[in-house]
Amino acid sequence: MHEVADRIVTILKEEHDLIYPHHRIVYERFANGEMLAHVPETVRRQHVFFLHPMQHPNPSDALIAMLLANDALKRASVAGITLVLPYMTYSRQDRKHMARVPISARCMADLIQSNEAVEKIITADMHADQLQGFYDIPVDNLTSMKIFAKRLADKFGARLPDVVVVTPDLGGAVRARRFAKMLGKSGIAIYEKTRPEHNVAEILSYTGEEVYGKIAVLFDDIIDTGGTIRGVMHSLKERGAVDVYACATHGIFSGGAEVKFKAEGCKVFCTNSIPRDKAYREANASWLEKVPMESLLADSIFEASLVGGSVSKLSA
Ligand code: R5P
Protein backbone atom coordinates (compact mmCIF):
# COMPACT_ATOMS: atom_id res chain seq x y z
CA MET A 1 0.00 0.00 0.00
CA HIS A 2 2.98 2.35 0.47
CA GLU A 3 3.58 2.35 -3.29
CA VAL A 4 -0.07 3.29 -3.82
CA ALA A 5 0.16 6.04 -1.17
CA ASP A 6 3.34 7.44 -2.76
CA ARG A 7 1.66 7.55 -6.14
CA ILE A 8 -1.45 9.26 -4.68
CA VAL A 9 0.73 11.92 -3.05
CA THR A 10 2.53 12.49 -6.37
CA ILE A 11 -0.75 12.82 -8.30
CA LEU A 12 -2.14 15.23 -5.70
CA LYS A 13 0.95 17.37 -6.12
CA GLU A 14 1.32 17.20 -9.89
CA GLU A 15 -2.32 17.37 -10.91
CA HIS A 16 -3.97 19.26 -8.09
CA ASP A 17 -1.16 21.33 -6.66
CA LEU A 18 -1.83 19.88 -3.20
CA ILE A 19 1.19 19.06 -1.10
CA TYR A 20 0.24 16.41 1.44
CA PRO A 21 2.93 14.76 3.55
CA HIS A 22 2.93 10.96 3.58
CA HIS A 23 3.66 9.24 6.89
CA ARG A 24 3.73 5.51 7.47
CA ILE A 25 2.14 3.94 10.52
CA VAL A 26 4.68 1.66 12.21
CA TYR A 27 3.33 -1.70 13.31
CA GLU A 28 5.15 -3.99 15.72
CA ARG A 29 4.30 -7.31 17.31
CA PHE A 30 4.57 -8.30 20.94
CA ALA A 31 5.88 -11.78 21.70
CA ASN A 32 2.34 -13.13 22.11
CA GLY A 33 1.29 -11.93 18.66
CA GLU A 34 -0.56 -8.76 19.74
CA MET A 35 0.01 -5.74 17.53
CA LEU A 36 1.12 -2.21 18.34
CA ALA A 37 0.51 0.73 16.01
CA HIS A 38 2.62 3.88 16.25
CA VAL A 39 2.17 7.19 14.41
CA PRO A 40 5.78 8.33 13.90
CA GLU A 41 5.20 12.06 13.24
CA THR A 42 2.97 14.64 14.82
CA VAL A 43 -0.48 14.92 13.23
CA ARG A 44 -2.01 17.24 15.83
CA ARG A 45 -5.02 19.25 14.53
CA GLN A 46 -4.51 17.87 11.02
CA HIS A 47 -7.09 15.99 8.99
CA VAL A 48 -5.68 12.56 8.16
CA PHE A 49 -6.51 10.47 5.07
CA PHE A 50 -5.64 7.00 6.32
CA LEU A 51 -5.06 4.54 3.46
CA HIS A 52 -5.18 0.97 4.66
CA PRO A 53 -5.11 -2.45 2.93
CA MET A 54 -7.94 -4.48 4.44
CA GLN A 55 -6.90 -7.86 3.03
CA HIS A 56 -3.23 -8.08 4.00
CA PRO A 57 -1.77 -10.11 5.61
CA ASN A 58 -5.29 -11.43 6.25
CA PRO A 59 -8.64 -9.67 6.83
CA SER A 60 -8.64 -10.12 10.61
CA ASP A 61 -5.10 -8.82 11.22
CA ALA A 62 -5.78 -5.97 8.81
CA LEU A 63 -8.92 -5.05 10.74
CA ILE A 64 -7.13 -4.97 14.10
CA ALA A 65 -4.27 -2.97 12.57
CA MET A 66 -6.75 -0.41 11.25
CA LEU A 67 -8.61 -0.10 14.56
CA LEU A 68 -5.37 0.33 16.51
CA ALA A 69 -4.03 2.92 14.07
CA ASN A 70 -7.33 4.85 14.20
CA ASP A 71 -7.12 4.87 17.98
CA ALA A 72 -3.50 6.03 17.86
CA LEU A 73 -4.51 8.84 15.48
CA LYS A 74 -7.39 9.93 17.69
CA ARG A 75 -5.14 10.00 20.76
CA ALA A 76 -2.58 11.97 18.74
CA SER A 77 -5.23 14.75 18.58
CA VAL A 78 -6.01 14.69 14.87
CA ALA A 79 -8.73 17.03 13.62
CA GLY A 80 -10.44 14.08 11.94
CA ILE A 81 -9.85 10.90 9.96
CA THR A 82 -11.02 9.94 6.49
CA LEU A 83 -10.50 6.22 6.10
CA VAL A 84 -9.46 5.27 2.59
CA LEU A 85 -10.15 1.56 2.26
CA PRO A 86 -9.99 0.62 -1.42
CA TYR A 87 -11.24 -2.87 -0.56
CA MET A 88 -13.68 -3.31 2.31
CA THR A 89 -13.41 -6.77 3.84
CA TYR A 90 -16.29 -8.67 5.50
CA SER A 91 -18.68 -6.86 3.18
CA ARG A 92 -20.12 -9.96 1.53
CA GLN A 93 -21.76 -11.08 4.78
CA ASP A 94 -24.37 -8.35 4.70
CA ARG A 95 -27.52 -10.19 5.84
CA LYS A 96 -28.62 -13.21 7.82
CA HIS A 97 -28.65 -15.83 5.08
CA MET A 98 -29.33 -18.58 7.64
CA ALA A 99 -30.18 -18.83 11.32
CA ARG A 100 -27.64 -17.87 14.00
CA VAL A 101 -25.05 -16.14 11.81
CA PRO A 102 -23.70 -12.60 12.20
CA ILE A 103 -24.13 -9.69 9.84
CA SER A 104 -20.39 -9.19 9.61
CA ALA A 105 -20.58 -6.07 7.42
CA ARG A 106 -22.62 -4.41 10.17
CA CYS A 107 -20.04 -5.47 12.80
CA MET A 108 -17.38 -3.79 10.68
CA ALA A 109 -19.38 -0.59 10.52
CA ASP A 110 -19.93 -0.58 14.29
CA LEU A 111 -16.24 -1.19 15.00
CA ILE A 112 -15.10 1.55 12.64
CA GLN A 113 -17.62 4.04 13.99
CA SER A 114 -16.77 3.31 17.62
CA ASN A 115 -13.94 5.80 17.04
CA GLU A 116 -15.57 9.23 16.84
CA ALA A 117 -12.53 10.73 15.08
CA VAL A 118 -13.44 8.74 11.94
CA GLU A 119 -15.53 11.21 9.95
CA LYS A 120 -15.79 9.62 6.55
CA ILE A 121 -14.92 6.55 4.48
CA ILE A 122 -13.72 6.40 0.91
CA THR A 123 -13.95 2.92 -0.57
CA ALA A 124 -14.53 1.34 -3.97
CA ASP A 125 -17.11 -1.02 -5.41
CA MET A 126 -18.63 -2.19 -2.16
CA HIS A 127 -20.24 -5.58 -2.57
CA ALA A 128 -23.67 -3.93 -2.41
CA ASP A 129 -24.40 -0.20 -2.58
CA GLN A 130 -26.84 -0.39 0.33
CA LEU A 131 -23.95 -1.28 2.69
CA GLN A 132 -23.49 2.48 2.99
CA GLY A 133 -26.65 2.43 5.09
CA PHE A 134 -24.81 0.52 7.85
CA TYR A 135 -22.81 3.70 8.48
CA ASP A 136 -23.96 6.94 10.07
CA ILE A 137 -20.97 8.76 8.61
CA PRO A 138 -20.66 9.55 4.89
CA VAL A 139 -19.31 6.76 2.66
CA ASP A 140 -17.99 7.59 -0.80
CA ASN A 141 -18.33 4.36 -2.75
CA LEU A 142 -16.18 4.89 -5.84
CA THR A 143 -16.48 2.66 -8.84
CA SER A 144 -13.67 1.46 -11.03
CA MET A 145 -15.94 1.15 -14.07
CA LYS A 146 -14.54 4.21 -15.76
CA ILE A 147 -10.93 3.03 -15.51
CA PHE A 148 -11.84 -0.44 -16.80
CA ALA A 149 -13.89 1.08 -19.64
CA LYS A 150 -10.91 3.19 -20.66
CA ARG A 151 -8.58 0.19 -20.56
CA LEU A 152 -10.95 -1.90 -22.71
CA ALA A 153 -11.42 0.94 -25.20
CA ASP A 154 -7.62 1.19 -25.52
CA LYS A 155 -7.25 -2.57 -25.85
CA PHE A 156 -10.02 -3.34 -28.31
CA GLY A 157 -10.20 -0.09 -30.29
CA ALA A 158 -12.14 -0.81 -33.49
CA ARG A 159 -13.14 -4.25 -32.10
CA LEU A 160 -15.12 -2.66 -29.25
CA PRO A 161 -18.47 -3.23 -31.06
CA ASP A 162 -17.78 -7.00 -30.80
CA VAL A 163 -17.60 -6.88 -27.00
CA VAL A 164 -20.46 -8.30 -24.93
CA VAL A 165 -20.52 -7.45 -21.21
CA VAL A 166 -21.45 -10.41 -19.02
CA THR A 167 -22.36 -10.53 -15.34
CA PRO A 168 -21.53 -13.82 -13.57
CA ASP A 169 -24.51 -13.47 -11.22
CA LEU A 170 -27.89 -11.76 -10.98
CA GLY A 171 -26.70 -9.49 -8.18
CA GLY A 172 -24.19 -7.88 -10.55
CA ALA A 173 -26.70 -7.10 -13.33
CA VAL A 174 -27.20 -3.42 -12.45
CA ARG A 175 -23.46 -2.90 -12.20
CA ALA A 176 -22.83 -4.71 -15.52
CA ARG A 177 -25.52 -2.66 -17.28
CA ARG A 178 -23.89 0.56 -16.14
CA PHE A 179 -20.55 -0.73 -17.35
CA ALA A 180 -21.99 -1.80 -20.71
CA LYS A 181 -23.54 1.66 -21.12
CA MET A 182 -20.13 3.22 -20.60
CA LEU A 183 -18.88 1.06 -23.46
CA GLY A 184 -21.78 2.24 -25.61
CA LYS A 185 -23.80 -0.98 -25.40
CA SER A 186 -27.49 -1.47 -24.72
CA GLY A 187 -27.61 -5.17 -23.76
CA ILE A 188 -25.69 -7.55 -21.50
CA ALA A 189 -25.59 -11.30 -20.81
CA ILE A 190 -26.57 -12.53 -17.36
CA TYR A 191 -25.65 -15.74 -15.58
CA GLU A 192 -27.59 -16.93 -12.58
CA LYS A 193 -25.54 -18.85 -10.04
CA THR A 194 -26.11 -20.60 -6.75
CA ARG A 195 -23.77 -21.51 -3.94
CA PRO A 196 -24.42 -25.07 -2.73
CA GLU A 197 -21.70 -24.47 -0.08
CA HIS A 198 -19.21 -21.75 0.87
CA ASN A 199 -16.76 -20.92 -1.94
CA VAL A 200 -18.49 -23.20 -4.45
CA ALA A 201 -20.40 -21.66 -7.38
CA GLU A 202 -22.79 -23.49 -9.70
CA ILE A 203 -24.33 -22.02 -12.86
CA LEU A 204 -28.14 -22.20 -13.05
CA SER A 205 -29.09 -20.23 -16.15
CA TYR A 206 -28.04 -17.80 -18.89
CA THR A 207 -30.06 -14.97 -20.43
CA GLY A 208 -29.49 -11.92 -22.60
CA GLU A 209 -27.05 -11.17 -25.42
CA GLU A 210 -25.46 -14.09 -27.26
CA VAL A 211 -21.68 -14.31 -27.22
CA TYR A 212 -21.13 -16.57 -30.24
CA GLY A 213 -18.30 -15.07 -32.33
CA LYS A 214 -17.95 -12.18 -29.83
CA ILE A 215 -15.48 -11.02 -27.20
CA ALA A 216 -17.06 -11.70 -23.80
CA VAL A 217 -16.03 -9.38 -20.96
CA LEU A 218 -17.08 -10.45 -17.50
CA PHE A 219 -17.57 -7.73 -14.94
CA ASP A 220 -17.61 -8.48 -11.21
CA ASP A 221 -16.74 -6.72 -7.96
CA ILE A 222 -14.61 -9.48 -6.42
CA ILE A 223 -12.63 -12.50 -7.52
CA ASP A 224 -11.93 -14.61 -4.47
CA THR A 225 -11.31 -18.31 -5.13
CA GLY A 226 -11.98 -17.63 -8.81
CA GLY A 227 -14.60 -20.41 -8.92
CA THR A 228 -17.35 -18.10 -10.19
CA ILE A 229 -15.30 -16.42 -12.90
CA ARG A 230 -13.51 -19.55 -14.11
CA GLY A 231 -16.79 -21.50 -14.31
CA VAL A 232 -18.42 -18.74 -16.33
CA MET A 233 -15.35 -18.32 -18.56
CA HIS A 234 -15.56 -22.00 -19.52
CA SER A 235 -19.25 -21.70 -20.21
CA LEU A 236 -18.72 -18.61 -22.41
CA LYS A 237 -16.12 -20.46 -24.46
CA GLU A 238 -18.56 -23.35 -24.89
CA ARG A 239 -21.16 -20.85 -26.10
CA GLY A 240 -18.75 -19.80 -28.87
CA ALA A 241 -17.12 -16.61 -27.53
CA VAL A 242 -13.90 -16.06 -29.50
CA ASP A 243 -12.20 -14.47 -26.52
CA VAL A 244 -13.11 -14.13 -22.87
CA TYR A 245 -11.78 -11.53 -20.41
CA ALA A 246 -12.68 -10.75 -16.83
CA CYS A 247 -12.61 -7.36 -15.12
CA ALA A 248 -12.92 -7.27 -11.33
CA THR A 249 -12.20 -4.44 -8.94
CA HIS A 250 -10.88 -6.59 -6.11
CA GLY A 251 -8.56 -9.49 -6.92
CA ILE A 252 -8.22 -11.56 -3.75
CA PHE A 253 -7.18 -14.86 -5.38
CA SER A 254 -7.38 -17.15 -2.41
CA GLY A 255 -6.74 -20.89 -2.23
CA GLY A 256 -4.14 -20.95 -5.00
CA ALA A 257 -6.49 -19.37 -7.54
CA GLU A 258 -3.49 -17.97 -9.43
CA VAL A 259 -2.31 -21.45 -10.42
CA LYS A 260 -5.68 -22.31 -11.95
CA PHE A 261 -6.08 -19.00 -13.79
CA LYS A 262 -2.59 -19.37 -15.21
CA ALA A 263 -3.01 -23.01 -16.22
CA GLU A 264 -6.31 -22.28 -17.97
CA GLY A 265 -4.94 -19.29 -19.88
CA CYS A 266 -7.55 -16.89 -18.46
CA LYS A 267 -7.15 -13.16 -19.03
CA VAL A 268 -8.02 -11.01 -16.05
CA PHE A 269 -7.91 -7.28 -15.32
CA CYS A 270 -7.94 -6.19 -11.67
CA THR A 271 -7.30 -2.90 -9.92
CA ASN A 272 -4.69 -2.65 -7.20
CA SER A 273 -7.27 -2.20 -4.43
CA ILE A 274 -5.46 -5.22 -3.01
CA PRO A 275 -1.86 -4.28 -3.67
CA ARG A 276 0.69 -6.83 -4.90
CA ASP A 277 4.44 -6.58 -4.94
CA LYS A 278 6.59 -6.65 -8.07
CA ALA A 279 7.51 -10.32 -7.68
CA TYR A 280 3.82 -11.31 -7.53
CA ARG A 281 2.97 -9.17 -10.55
CA GLU A 282 5.82 -10.65 -12.58
CA ALA A 283 4.95 -14.23 -11.63
CA ASN A 284 1.35 -13.70 -12.77
CA ALA A 285 1.90 -11.38 -15.72
CA SER A 286 0.78 -14.01 -18.27
CA TRP A 287 -2.86 -13.85 -17.14
CA LEU A 288 -3.29 -10.89 -14.76
CA GLU A 289 -3.06 -7.20 -15.66
CA LYS A 290 -3.16 -4.41 -13.10
CA VAL A 291 -5.47 -1.49 -13.86
CA PRO A 292 -4.19 1.14 -11.43
CA MET A 293 -6.69 3.05 -9.33
CA GLU A 294 -4.39 5.65 -7.73
CA SER A 295 -5.78 8.45 -9.90
CA LEU A 296 -9.31 7.64 -8.82
CA LEU A 297 -8.27 7.63 -5.15
CA ALA A 298 -6.21 10.81 -5.50
CA ASP A 299 -9.05 12.61 -7.29
CA SER A 300 -11.52 11.53 -4.61
CA ILE A 301 -9.17 12.75 -1.85
CA PHE A 302 -8.81 16.03 -3.72
CA GLU A 303 -12.59 16.44 -4.05
CA ALA A 304 -13.10 15.42 -0.41
CA SER A 305 -10.64 18.13 0.62
CA LEU A 306 -12.63 20.84 -1.19
CA VAL A 307 -15.60 22.75 0.13
CA GLY A 308 -18.34 21.55 -2.22
CA GLY A 309 -16.17 18.96 -3.97
CA SER A 310 -17.99 16.26 -5.93
CA VAL A 311 -16.93 12.62 -5.89
CA SER A 312 -19.85 11.25 -7.92
CA LYS A 313 -18.54 12.79 -11.14
CA LEU A 314 -15.36 10.67 -10.85
CA SER A 315 -17.22 7.43 -11.45
CA ALA A 316 -19.87 8.64 -13.90
C1 R5P B 1 -20.42 -12.58 -5.22
O1 R5P B 1 -21.58 -12.23 -5.18
C2 R5P B 1 -19.30 -11.72 -5.75
O2 R5P B 1 -19.78 -10.73 -6.59
C3 R5P B 1 -18.27 -12.56 -6.45
O3 R5P B 1 -18.85 -13.14 -7.60
C4 R5P B 1 -17.74 -13.65 -5.56
O4 R5P B 1 -17.32 -13.09 -4.35
C5 R5P B 1 -16.59 -14.38 -6.21
O5 R5P B 1 -16.16 -15.42 -5.38
P1 R5P B 1 -15.30 -16.62 -5.96
O6 R5P B 1 -14.20 -16.03 -6.78
O7 R5P B 1 -14.79 -17.34 -4.74
O8 R5P B 1 -16.22 -17.48 -6.76
Coordinates of C-alpha atoms and ligand atoms in Angstrom, one line a residue:
M1 CA 0.0 0.0 0.0
H2 CA 3.0 2.4 0.5
E3 CA 3.6 2.4 -3.3
V4 CA -0.1 3.3 -3.8
A5 CA 0.2 6.0 -1.2
D6 CA 3.3 7.4 -2.8
R7 CA 1.7 7.6 -6.1
I8 CA -1.4 9.3 -4.7
V9 CA 0.7 11.9 -3.0
T10 CA 2.5 12.5 -6.4
I11 CA -0.7 12.8 -8.3
L12 CA -2.1 15.2 -5.7
K13 CA 0.9 17.4 -6.1
E14 CA 1.3 17.2 -9.9
E15 CA -2.3 17.4 -10.9
H16 CA -4.0 19.3 -8.1
D17 CA -1.2 21.3 -6.7
L18 CA -1.8 19.9 -3.2
I19 CA 1.2 19.1 -1.1
Y20 CA 0.2 16.4 1.4
P21 CA 2.9 14.8 3.5
H22 CA 2.9 11.0 3.6
H23 CA 3.7 9.2 6.9
R24 CA 3.7 5.5 7.5
I25 CA 2.1 3.9 10.5
V26 CA 4.7 1.7 12.2
Y27 CA 3.3 -1.7 13.3
E28 CA 5.1 -4.0 15.7
R29 CA 4.3 -7.3 17.3
F30 CA 4.6 -8.3 20.9
A31 CA 5.9 -11.8 21.7
N32 CA 2.3 -13.1 22.1
G33 CA 1.3 -11.9 18.7
E34 CA -0.6 -8.8 19.7
M35 CA 0.0 -5.7 17.5
L36 CA 1.1 -2.2 18.3
A37 CA 0.5 0.7 16.0
H38 CA 2.6 3.9 16.2
V39 CA 2.2 7.2 14.4
P40 CA 5.8 8.3 13.9
E41 CA 5.2 12.1 13.2
T42 CA 3.0 14.6 14.8
V43 CA -0.5 14.9 13.2
R44 CA -2.0 17.2 15.8
R45 CA -5.0 19.2 14.5
Q46 CA -4.5 17.9 11.0
H47 CA -7.1 16.0 9.0
V48 CA -5.7 12.6 8.2
F49 CA -6.5 10.5 5.1
F50 CA -5.6 7.0 6.3
L51 CA -5.1 4.5 3.5
H52 CA -5.2 1.0 4.7
P53 CA -5.1 -2.4 2.9
M54 CA -7.9 -4.5 4.4
Q55 CA -6.9 -7.9 3.0
H56 CA -3.2 -8.1 4.0
P57 CA -1.8 -10.1 5.6
N58 CA -5.3 -11.4 6.2
P59 CA -8.6 -9.7 6.8
S60 CA -8.6 -10.1 10.6
D61 CA -5.1 -8.8 11.2
A62 CA -5.8 -6.0 8.8
L63 CA -8.9 -5.1 10.7
I64 CA -7.1 -5.0 14.1
A65 CA -4.3 -3.0 12.6
M66 CA -6.7 -0.4 11.2
L67 CA -8.6 -0.1 14.6
L68 CA -5.4 0.3 16.5
A69 CA -4.0 2.9 14.1
N70 CA -7.3 4.8 14.2
D71 CA -7.1 4.9 18.0
A72 CA -3.5 6.0 17.9
L73 CA -4.5 8.8 15.5
K74 CA -7.4 9.9 17.7
R75 CA -5.1 10.0 20.8
A76 CA -2.6 12.0 18.7
S77 CA -5.2 14.8 18.6
V78 CA -6.0 14.7 14.9
A79 CA -8.7 17.0 13.6
G80 CA -10.4 14.1 11.9
I81 CA -9.8 10.9 10.0
T82 CA -11.0 9.9 6.5
L83 CA -10.5 6.2 6.1
V84 CA -9.5 5.3 2.6
L85 CA -10.2 1.6 2.3
P86 CA -10.0 0.6 -1.4
Y87 CA -11.2 -2.9 -0.6
M88 CA -13.7 -3.3 2.3
T89 CA -13.4 -6.8 3.8
Y90 CA -16.3 -8.7 5.5
S91 CA -18.7 -6.9 3.2
R92 CA -20.1 -10.0 1.5
Q93 CA -21.8 -11.1 4.8
D94 CA -24.4 -8.3 4.7
R95 CA -27.5 -10.2 5.8
K96 CA -28.6 -13.2 7.8
H97 CA -28.7 -15.8 5.1
M98 CA -29.3 -18.6 7.6
A99 CA -30.2 -18.8 11.3
R100 CA -27.6 -17.9 14.0
V101 CA -25.0 -16.1 11.8
P102 CA -23.7 -12.6 12.2
I103 CA -24.1 -9.7 9.8
S104 CA -20.4 -9.2 9.6
A105 CA -20.6 -6.1 7.4
R106 CA -22.6 -4.4 10.2
C107 CA -20.0 -5.5 12.8
M108 CA -17.4 -3.8 10.7
A109 CA -19.4 -0.6 10.5
D110 CA -19.9 -0.6 14.3
L111 CA -16.2 -1.2 15.0
I112 CA -15.1 1.6 12.6
Q113 CA -17.6 4.0 14.0
S114 CA -16.8 3.3 17.6
N115 CA -13.9 5.8 17.0
E116 CA -15.6 9.2 16.8
A117 CA -12.5 10.7 15.1
V118 CA -13.4 8.7 11.9
E119 CA -15.5 11.2 9.9
K120 CA -15.8 9.6 6.6
I121 CA -14.9 6.6 4.5
I122 CA -13.7 6.4 0.9
T123 CA -14.0 2.9 -0.6
A124 CA -14.5 1.3 -4.0
D125 CA -17.1 -1.0 -5.4
M126 CA -18.6 -2.2 -2.2
H127 CA -20.2 -5.6 -2.6
A128 CA -23.7 -3.9 -2.4
D129 CA -24.4 -0.2 -2.6
Q130 CA -26.8 -0.4 0.3
L131 CA -24.0 -1.3 2.7
Q132 CA -23.5 2.5 3.0
G133 CA -26.7 2.4 5.1
F134 CA -24.8 0.5 7.8
Y135 CA -22.8 3.7 8.5
D136 CA -24.0 6.9 10.1
I137 CA -21.0 8.8 8.6
P138 CA -20.7 9.6 4.9
V139 CA -19.3 6.8 2.7
D140 CA -18.0 7.6 -0.8
N141 CA -18.3 4.4 -2.8
L142 CA -16.2 4.9 -5.8
T143 CA -16.5 2.7 -8.8
S144 CA -13.7 1.5 -11.0
M145 CA -15.9 1.1 -14.1
K146 CA -14.5 4.2 -15.8
I147 CA -10.9 3.0 -15.5
F148 CA -11.8 -0.4 -16.8
A149 CA -13.9 1.1 -19.6
K150 CA -10.9 3.2 -20.7
R151 CA -8.6 0.2 -20.6
L152 CA -10.9 -1.9 -22.7
A153 CA -11.4 0.9 -25.2
D154 CA -7.6 1.2 -25.5
K155 CA -7.3 -2.6 -25.8
F156 CA -10.0 -3.3 -28.3
G157 CA -10.2 -0.1 -30.3
A158 CA -12.1 -0.8 -33.5
R159 CA -13.1 -4.2 -32.1
L160 CA -15.1 -2.7 -29.2
P161 CA -18.5 -3.2 -31.1
D162 CA -17.8 -7.0 -30.8
V163 CA -17.6 -6.9 -27.0
V164 CA -20.5 -8.3 -24.9
V165 CA -20.5 -7.5 -21.2
V166 CA -21.5 -10.4 -19.0
T167 CA -22.4 -10.5 -15.3
P168 CA -21.5 -13.8 -13.6
D169 CA -24.5 -13.5 -11.2
L170 CA -27.9 -11.8 -11.0
G171 CA -26.7 -9.5 -8.2
G172 CA -24.2 -7.9 -10.6
A173 CA -26.7 -7.1 -13.3
V174 CA -27.2 -3.4 -12.5
R175 CA -23.5 -2.9 -12.2
A176 CA -22.8 -4.7 -15.5
R177 CA -25.5 -2.7 -17.3
R178 CA -23.9 0.6 -16.1
F179 CA -20.5 -0.7 -17.4
A180 CA -22.0 -1.8 -20.7
K181 CA -23.5 1.7 -21.1
M182 CA -20.1 3.2 -20.6
L183 CA -18.9 1.1 -23.5
G184 CA -21.8 2.2 -25.6
K185 CA -23.8 -1.0 -25.4
S186 CA -27.5 -1.5 -24.7
G187 CA -27.6 -5.2 -23.8
I188 CA -25.7 -7.5 -21.5
A189 CA -25.6 -11.3 -20.8
I190 CA -26.6 -12.5 -17.4
Y191 CA -25.7 -15.7 -15.6
E192 CA -27.6 -16.9 -12.6
K193 CA -25.5 -18.9 -10.0
T194 CA -26.1 -20.6 -6.7
R195 CA -23.8 -21.5 -3.9
P196 CA -24.4 -25.1 -2.7
E197 CA -21.7 -24.5 -0.1
H198 CA -19.2 -21.7 0.9
N199 CA -16.8 -20.9 -1.9
V200 CA -18.5 -23.2 -4.4
A201 CA -20.4 -21.7 -7.4
E202 CA -22.8 -23.5 -9.7
I203 CA -24.3 -22.0 -12.9
L204 CA -28.1 -22.2 -13.1
S205 CA -29.1 -20.2 -16.1
Y206 CA -28.0 -17.8 -18.9
T207 CA -30.1 -15.0 -20.4
G208 CA -29.5 -11.9 -22.6
E209 CA -27.1 -11.2 -25.4
E210 CA -25.5 -14.1 -27.3
V211 CA -21.7 -14.3 -27.2
Y212 CA -21.1 -16.6 -30.2
G213 CA -18.3 -15.1 -32.3
K214 CA -18.0 -12.2 -29.8
I215 CA -15.5 -11.0 -27.2
A216 CA -17.1 -11.7 -23.8
V217 CA -16.0 -9.4 -21.0
L218 CA -17.1 -10.5 -17.5
F219 CA -17.6 -7.7 -14.9
D220 CA -17.6 -8.5 -11.2
D221 CA -16.7 -6.7 -8.0
I222 CA -14.6 -9.5 -6.4
I223 CA -12.6 -12.5 -7.5
D224 CA -11.9 -14.6 -4.5
T225 CA -11.3 -18.3 -5.1
G226 CA -12.0 -17.6 -8.8
G227 CA -14.6 -20.4 -8.9
T228 CA -17.3 -18.1 -10.2
I229 CA -15.3 -16.4 -12.9
R230 CA -13.5 -19.6 -14.1
G231 CA -16.8 -21.5 -14.3
V232 CA -18.4 -18.7 -16.3
M233 CA -15.3 -18.3 -18.6
H234 CA -15.6 -22.0 -19.5
S235 CA -19.3 -21.7 -20.2
L236 CA -18.7 -18.6 -22.4
K237 CA -16.1 -20.5 -24.5
E238 CA -18.6 -23.3 -24.9
R239 CA -21.2 -20.8 -26.1
G240 CA -18.7 -19.8 -28.9
A241 CA -17.1 -16.6 -27.5
V242 CA -13.9 -16.1 -29.5
D243 CA -12.2 -14.5 -26.5
V244 CA -13.1 -14.1 -22.9
Y245 CA -11.8 -11.5 -20.4
A246 CA -12.7 -10.8 -16.8
C247 CA -12.6 -7.4 -15.1
A248 CA -12.9 -7.3 -11.3
T249 CA -12.2 -4.4 -8.9
H250 CA -10.9 -6.6 -6.1
G251 CA -8.6 -9.5 -6.9
I252 CA -8.2 -11.6 -3.8
F253 CA -7.2 -14.9 -5.4
S254 CA -7.4 -17.2 -2.4
G255 CA -6.7 -20.9 -2.2
G256 CA -4.1 -21.0 -5.0
A257 CA -6.5 -19.4 -7.5
E258 CA -3.5 -18.0 -9.4
V259 CA -2.3 -21.5 -10.4
K260 CA -5.7 -22.3 -11.9
F261 CA -6.1 -19.0 -13.8
K262 CA -2.6 -19.4 -15.2
A263 CA -3.0 -23.0 -16.2
E264 CA -6.3 -22.3 -18.0
G265 CA -4.9 -19.3 -19.9
C266 CA -7.5 -16.9 -18.5
K267 CA -7.1 -13.2 -19.0
V268 CA -8.0 -11.0 -16.1
F269 CA -7.9 -7.3 -15.3
C270 CA -7.9 -6.2 -11.7
T271 CA -7.3 -2.9 -9.9
N272 CA -4.7 -2.6 -7.2
S273 CA -7.3 -2.2 -4.4
I274 CA -5.5 -5.2 -3.0
P275 CA -1.9 -4.3 -3.7
R276 CA 0.7 -6.8 -4.9
D277 CA 4.4 -6.6 -4.9
K278 CA 6.6 -6.7 -8.1
A279 CA 7.5 -10.3 -7.7
Y280 CA 3.8 -11.3 -7.5
R281 CA 3.0 -9.2 -10.6
E282 CA 5.8 -10.6 -12.6
A283 CA 4.9 -14.2 -11.6
N284 CA 1.4 -13.7 -12.8
A285 CA 1.9 -11.4 -15.7
S286 CA 0.8 -14.0 -18.3
W287 CA -2.9 -13.8 -17.1
L288 CA -3.3 -10.9 -14.8
E289 CA -3.1 -7.2 -15.7
K290 CA -3.2 -4.4 -13.1
V291 CA -5.5 -1.5 -13.9
P292 CA -4.2 1.1 -11.4
M293 CA -6.7 3.0 -9.3
E294 CA -4.4 5.6 -7.7
S295 CA -5.8 8.4 -9.9
L296 CA -9.3 7.6 -8.8
L297 CA -8.3 7.6 -5.2
A298 CA -6.2 10.8 -5.5
D299 CA -9.0 12.6 -7.3
S300 CA -11.5 11.5 -4.6
I301 CA -9.2 12.7 -1.8
F302 CA -8.8 16.0 -3.7
E303 CA -12.6 16.4 -4.1
A304 CA -13.1 15.4 -0.4
S305 CA -10.6 18.1 0.6
L306 CA -12.6 20.8 -1.2
V307 CA -15.6 22.7 0.1
G308 CA -18.3 21.6 -2.2
G309 CA -16.2 19.0 -4.0
S310 CA -18.0 16.3 -5.9
V311 CA -16.9 12.6 -5.9
S312 CA -19.8 11.3 -7.9
K313 CA -18.5 12.8 -11.1
L314 CA -15.4 10.7 -10.9
S315 CA -17.2 7.4 -11.4
A316 CA -19.9 8.6 -13.9
Ligands
R5P1 C1 -20.4 -12.6 -5.2 O1 -21.6 -12.2 -5.2 C2 -19.3 -11.7 -5.7 O2 -19.8 -10.7 -6.6 C3 -18.3 -12.6 -6.5 O3 -18.9 -13.1 -7.6 C4 -17.7 -13.7 -5.6 O4 -17.3 -13.1 -4.4 C5 -16.6 -14.4 -6.2 O5 -16.2 -15.4 -5.4 P1 -15.3 -16.6 -6.0 O6 -14.2 -16.0 -6.8 O7 -14.8 -17.3 -4.7 O8 -16.2 -17.5 -6.8

